[in-house]
Amino acid sequence: MNPLLKLARRINSSVIARNLVLAACAIIVFVFVVNLLLNLFTRHGQVRVVPDFSHMTVEEAAHAGKEASLKIEINDSLYVPAYPGGVILEQTPAPGEKVKSGRHIFVTINSFRQKMVDVPYVTGFSLRQAKNNLDIAGLGIKELIYRDDIATNYVLEERCGGKVVGPSSRMQAEIGSGVTLIVGRAPDAAAPQVPKLVGFSAREAKNRLWEAGFNVGKITRDAGINLLNEKEARVSAQSPAAGTRLGLGTAVGFTLSLDDAKIEAGRKAADRSARAAAKAYADSVASATAE
């Protein structure tokens, strides 16, 4: 008798053996189906190299993405005058990366014109409150002009595009632009310390200066920094140094870099400068008190 047939009859004659064989078969089928479904849903082996969609329109990118089984999704927009409106400025994942079929590619497009926003009325507010309200509106400070007044660091007047902003004004400005604030300064107002800017982004550095009553001076950018990657850059140096005491409204400049080592070195230098300035100030106060 055929050995396989004999084995089959023996298994079939035993309930336990028959159930074990059926269970084993069920497990094999289950594993096969699960593996098949996993391959289907994860698109196993369907790897695509992300094309470079830079300077394409969204429609062109969508067509190119369709050919590579990729989906284009607008994630953000910027206004860069040097490029035509509607073209893609940057993308995630980056060109050349390997992704699975069906992956969403998030792109930033160039706006056709800069967005306009309402200018909030901030006269009568403290400088900190005014800055926060402008920041919420998407605006910054073009210049702080100090004028003698008993209310130090309170906004006496607000100007936008050379015009005075009143409580009933309906002015608009380009998002990201700045307004001029006329701010009070008492004759005996103490000279504030220059805040530490090293390690912060350009936006954070500007906010720290404005809150302390300083103007933003010259901004120097390392080679390779542009409007697209500036948000990734950090301050690596500043002038005057952190901790220096200067008059309200003084301009403070800084340098932006993408070099982590350079930024870390600048951070350590800024900390040393701040400690030295604090010690010098404490010594001068002690000397004045002794006299």
Coordinates of C-alpha atoms in Angstrom, one line a residue:
M1 CA 0.0 0.0 0.0
N2 CA 1.2 3.5 -0.7
P3 CA 2.8 5.0 2.4
L4 CA 1.1 8.3 2.0
L5 CA -2.3 6.7 1.7
K6 CA -1.6 4.5 4.7
L7 CA -0.6 7.6 6.7
A8 CA -3.8 9.4 5.6
R9 CA -6.0 6.5 6.7
R10 CA -4.2 6.3 10.1
I11 CA -4.7 10.1 10.6
N12 CA -8.3 9.9 9.5
S13 CA -9.0 7.1 12.0
S14 CA -7.8 9.1 14.9
V15 CA -9.9 12.2 15.9
I16 CA -7.0 13.8 17.7
A17 CA -4.6 13.4 14.8
R18 CA -7.2 14.6 12.4
N19 CA -7.9 17.7 14.4
L20 CA -4.2 18.4 14.8
V21 CA -3.7 18.2 11.0
L22 CA -6.7 20.5 10.4
A23 CA -5.4 23.0 12.9
A24 CA -2.0 23.0 11.3
C25 CA -3.5 23.6 7.9
A26 CA -5.7 26.4 9.2
I27 CA -2.6 28.1 10.7
I28 CA -0.7 27.8 7.4
V29 CA -3.6 29.3 5.5
F30 CA -4.0 32.1 8.1
V31 CA -0.3 33.0 7.9
F32 CA -0.4 33.0 4.1
V33 CA -3.5 35.3 4.0
V34 CA -2.0 37.7 6.6
N35 CA 1.2 38.0 4.7
L36 CA -0.6 38.6 1.5
L37 CA -2.7 41.4 3.1
L38 CA 0.4 43.0 4.7
N39 CA 2.1 43.0 1.4
L40 CA -1.0 44.5 -0.2
F41 CA -1.5 47.3 2.3
T42 CA 2.2 48.2 2.9
R43 CA 2.9 47.9 -0.9
H44 CA 5.9 45.6 -0.1
G45 CA 8.6 46.0 -2.7
Q46 CA 6.8 49.0 -4.4
V47 CA 9.6 51.5 -3.7
R48 CA 9.6 54.8 -5.5
V49 CA 12.4 57.4 -5.8
V50 CA 11.0 60.9 -5.1
P51 CA 11.3 63.2 -8.1
D52 CA 12.4 66.8 -7.8
F53 CA 9.2 68.9 -8.0
S54 CA 11.0 72.2 -7.6
H55 CA 9.8 75.0 -9.8
M56 CA 6.9 72.9 -11.1
T57 CA 3.3 74.0 -10.8
V58 CA 1.1 71.9 -8.5
E59 CA -0.6 70.5 -11.6
E60 CA 2.7 69.5 -13.2
A61 CA 3.8 68.0 -10.0
A62 CA 0.5 66.1 -9.6
H63 CA 1.0 64.6 -13.1
A64 CA 4.6 63.7 -12.4
G65 CA 3.6 62.3 -9.0
K66 CA 0.9 60.2 -10.6
E67 CA 3.4 58.5 -12.9
A68 CA 5.5 57.6 -9.8
S69 CA 2.4 56.6 -7.8
L70 CA 2.9 59.5 -5.4
K71 CA 0.3 62.1 -4.2
I72 CA 1.0 65.8 -4.0
E73 CA -0.4 67.8 -1.0
I74 CA 0.1 71.5 -0.4
N75 CA 1.4 72.0 3.1
D76 CA 2.3 75.7 3.2
S77 CA 2.9 78.8 1.0
L78 CA 5.5 81.5 1.0
Y79 CA 5.9 84.7 -1.1
V80 CA 9.3 84.8 -2.8
P81 CA 9.3 87.6 -5.5
A82 CA 12.2 85.9 -7.3
Y83 CA 10.0 83.0 -8.3
P84 CA 6.8 82.8 -10.4
G85 CA 3.6 82.5 -8.4
G86 CA 2.2 79.0 -8.0
V87 CA 5.5 77.1 -8.3
I88 CA 6.8 74.6 -5.8
L89 CA 9.6 76.0 -3.6
E90 CA 10.3 73.0 -1.4
Q91 CA 9.1 69.5 -0.7
T92 CA 9.1 66.7 2.0
P93 CA 10.4 64.0 1.5
A94 CA 13.3 65.6 -0.4
P95 CA 14.2 64.6 -4.0
G96 CA 16.0 61.4 -4.3
E97 CA 14.6 59.8 -1.1
K98 CA 13.1 56.3 -1.4
V99 CA 9.4 56.0 -0.3
K100 CA 6.6 53.5 -0.8
S101 CA 4.1 53.7 -3.5
G102 CA 1.1 56.0 -2.6
R103 CA 3.1 58.2 -0.3
H104 CA 2.0 61.8 0.2
I105 CA 4.6 64.5 -0.8
F106 CA 4.0 67.7 1.1
V107 CA 5.0 70.8 -0.9
T108 CA 5.4 74.5 -0.2
I109 CA 4.2 76.7 -3.0
N110 CA 5.0 80.3 -3.9
S111 CA 2.1 82.7 -3.5
F112 CA 1.1 85.0 -6.3
R113 CA 1.2 88.0 -4.0
Q114 CA 1.9 88.7 -0.4
K115 CA -1.1 88.2 1.9
M116 CA -2.5 91.4 3.4
V117 CA -3.6 91.6 7.1
D118 CA -5.3 94.2 9.3
V119 CA -3.1 96.5 11.3
P120 CA -4.2 96.3 15.0
Y121 CA -4.4 99.5 17.0
V122 CA -1.8 99.3 19.8
T123 CA -1.4 102.9 21.0
G124 CA -1.7 103.1 24.8
F125 CA -0.5 99.5 25.2
S126 CA 2.7 98.5 26.9
L127 CA 5.5 97.7 24.4
R128 CA 5.2 93.9 25.3
Q129 CA 1.4 93.9 24.8
A130 CA 1.8 95.9 21.5
K131 CA 4.4 93.5 20.2
N132 CA 2.2 90.5 21.1
N133 CA -0.8 91.9 19.3
L134 CA 1.2 92.7 16.2
D135 CA 2.7 89.2 16.3
I136 CA -0.8 87.6 16.4
A137 CA -1.7 89.7 13.4
G138 CA 1.3 88.5 11.5
L139 CA 3.2 91.8 11.7
G140 CA 6.5 92.9 13.3
I141 CA 8.1 96.2 14.4
K142 CA 9.9 98.2 11.8
E143 CA 11.4 100.7 14.3
L144 CA 11.1 101.8 17.9
I145 CA 11.3 105.6 18.3
Y146 CA 11.7 106.7 21.9
R147 CA 10.3 110.0 23.1
D148 CA 10.5 111.6 26.5
D149 CA 7.5 110.7 28.6
I150 CA 6.7 109.6 32.1
A151 CA 5.3 106.2 30.8
T152 CA 8.4 104.2 29.9
N153 CA 7.9 101.6 27.2
Y154 CA 4.2 102.5 26.6
V155 CA 3.2 103.1 23.0
L156 CA 2.4 106.8 22.4
E157 CA 1.8 106.6 18.7
E158 CA 1.7 104.0 15.9
R159 CA 2.5 104.5 12.3
C160 CA 2.2 102.3 9.2
G161 CA 3.4 103.3 5.8
G162 CA 4.0 106.8 7.1
K163 CA 0.4 107.2 8.3
V164 CA -0.7 107.4 11.9
V165 CA -2.9 104.4 12.9
G166 CA -5.9 105.6 14.8
P167 CA -8.6 103.6 16.8
S168 CA -11.0 103.7 13.8
S169 CA -8.3 103.2 11.1
R170 CA -8.9 100.3 8.7
M171 CA -5.3 99.9 7.5
Q172 CA -3.8 96.8 6.0
A173 CA -0.2 95.8 5.5
E174 CA 1.7 92.9 4.0
I175 CA 2.0 90.0 6.4
G176 CA 5.5 89.9 7.9
S177 CA 6.0 93.7 7.4
G178 CA 6.5 96.0 10.4
V179 CA 5.0 99.1 11.9
T180 CA 6.8 102.0 13.6
L181 CA 6.0 102.6 17.3
I182 CA 6.6 105.9 19.1
V183 CA 7.4 104.7 22.7
G184 CA 7.7 106.7 25.9
R185 CA 10.9 106.9 27.9
A186 CA 11.3 108.6 31.3
P187 CA 14.4 110.8 31.7
D188 CA 15.6 108.6 34.5
A189 CA 14.9 105.3 32.8
A190 CA 17.6 102.7 33.4
A191 CA 19.6 101.4 30.5
P192 CA 18.4 97.8 29.8
Q193 CA 20.6 94.8 29.2
V194 CA 21.0 93.5 25.7
P195 CA 19.3 90.0 25.7
K196 CA 21.1 86.9 24.6
L197 CA 20.2 86.1 21.0
V198 CA 22.7 83.3 20.2
G199 CA 20.9 80.0 19.6
F200 CA 17.6 81.6 18.8
S201 CA 15.9 81.8 15.4
A202 CA 15.7 85.2 13.6
R203 CA 12.1 85.6 14.6
E204 CA 12.8 84.8 18.3
A205 CA 15.8 87.1 18.3
K206 CA 13.8 90.0 17.0
N207 CA 11.0 89.4 19.6
R208 CA 13.6 89.4 22.4
L209 CA 15.1 92.6 21.2
W210 CA 11.7 94.4 20.8
E211 CA 10.5 93.2 24.3
A212 CA 13.7 94.6 25.8
G213 CA 13.3 98.0 24.0
F214 CA 15.9 97.6 21.3
N215 CA 15.8 97.9 17.6
V216 CA 16.8 95.2 15.2
G217 CA 20.1 96.2 13.5
K218 CA 21.9 94.6 10.6
I219 CA 21.2 90.9 10.0
T220 CA 24.1 89.0 8.4
R221 CA 23.5 85.6 6.9
D222 CA 26.1 82.9 6.3
A223 CA 26.5 81.6 2.7
G224 CA 23.7 79.3 1.7
I225 CA 20.9 80.8 3.8
N226 CA 17.9 82.0 1.8
L227 CA 14.2 82.8 2.4
L228 CA 13.4 79.1 2.2
N229 CA 15.8 77.7 4.8
E230 CA 16.2 80.8 7.0
K231 CA 13.6 79.4 9.5
E232 CA 16.1 76.6 10.2
A233 CA 19.0 79.0 10.9
R234 CA 20.0 80.2 14.4
V235 CA 21.9 83.2 15.7
S236 CA 25.6 82.4 16.0
A237 CA 26.9 85.9 17.0
Q238 CA 25.5 89.3 18.0
S239 CA 26.7 92.8 18.4
P240 CA 26.6 94.4 20.9
A241 CA 27.2 91.4 23.2
A242 CA 24.7 89.9 25.5
G243 CA 24.5 91.6 28.9
T244 CA 25.7 95.0 27.6
R245 CA 23.7 97.9 29.0
L246 CA 22.6 100.3 26.3
G247 CA 20.0 103.1 25.9
L248 CA 16.5 102.2 24.8
G249 CA 16.1 102.1 21.0
T250 CA 19.7 101.1 20.3
A251 CA 20.1 98.8 17.3
V252 CA 21.5 95.3 17.9
G253 CA 22.7 93.2 15.0
F254 CA 23.2 89.5 14.7
T255 CA 24.5 86.8 12.4
L256 CA 22.5 83.7 11.2
S257 CA 24.1 80.3 10.6
L258 CA 23.1 76.7 9.8
D259 CA 26.4 75.4 11.3
D260 CA 25.7 73.7 14.6
A261 CA 29.3 73.9 15.7
K262 CA 29.5 77.6 15.0
I263 CA 26.2 78.2 16.9
E264 CA 27.4 76.3 19.9
A265 CA 30.7 78.2 20.0
G266 CA 28.7 81.4 19.8
R267 CA 26.4 80.3 22.6
K268 CA 29.4 79.7 24.9
A269 CA 30.9 83.1 24.0
A270 CA 27.6 84.8 24.7
D271 CA 27.3 83.2 28.1
R272 CA 30.8 84.3 29.0
S273 CA 30.0 87.8 27.8
A274 CA 26.8 88.0 29.8
R275 CA 28.6 86.8 33.0
A276 CA 31.4 89.4 32.5
A277 CA 28.8 92.2 32.0
A278 CA 26.8 91.2 35.0
K279 CA 29.9 91.2 37.2
A280 CA 31.1 94.5 35.8
Y281 CA 27.7 96.0 36.5
A282 CA 27.6 94.6 40.1
D283 CA 31.1 96.0 40.8
S284 CA 30.1 99.4 39.5
V285 CA 26.9 99.5 41.7
A286 CA 29.0 98.4 44.7
S287 CA 31.5 101.1 44.0
A288 CA 28.9 103.8 43.6
T289 CA 27.2 102.7 46.9
A290 CA 30.5 102.8 48.8
E291 CA 31.1 106.3 47.7

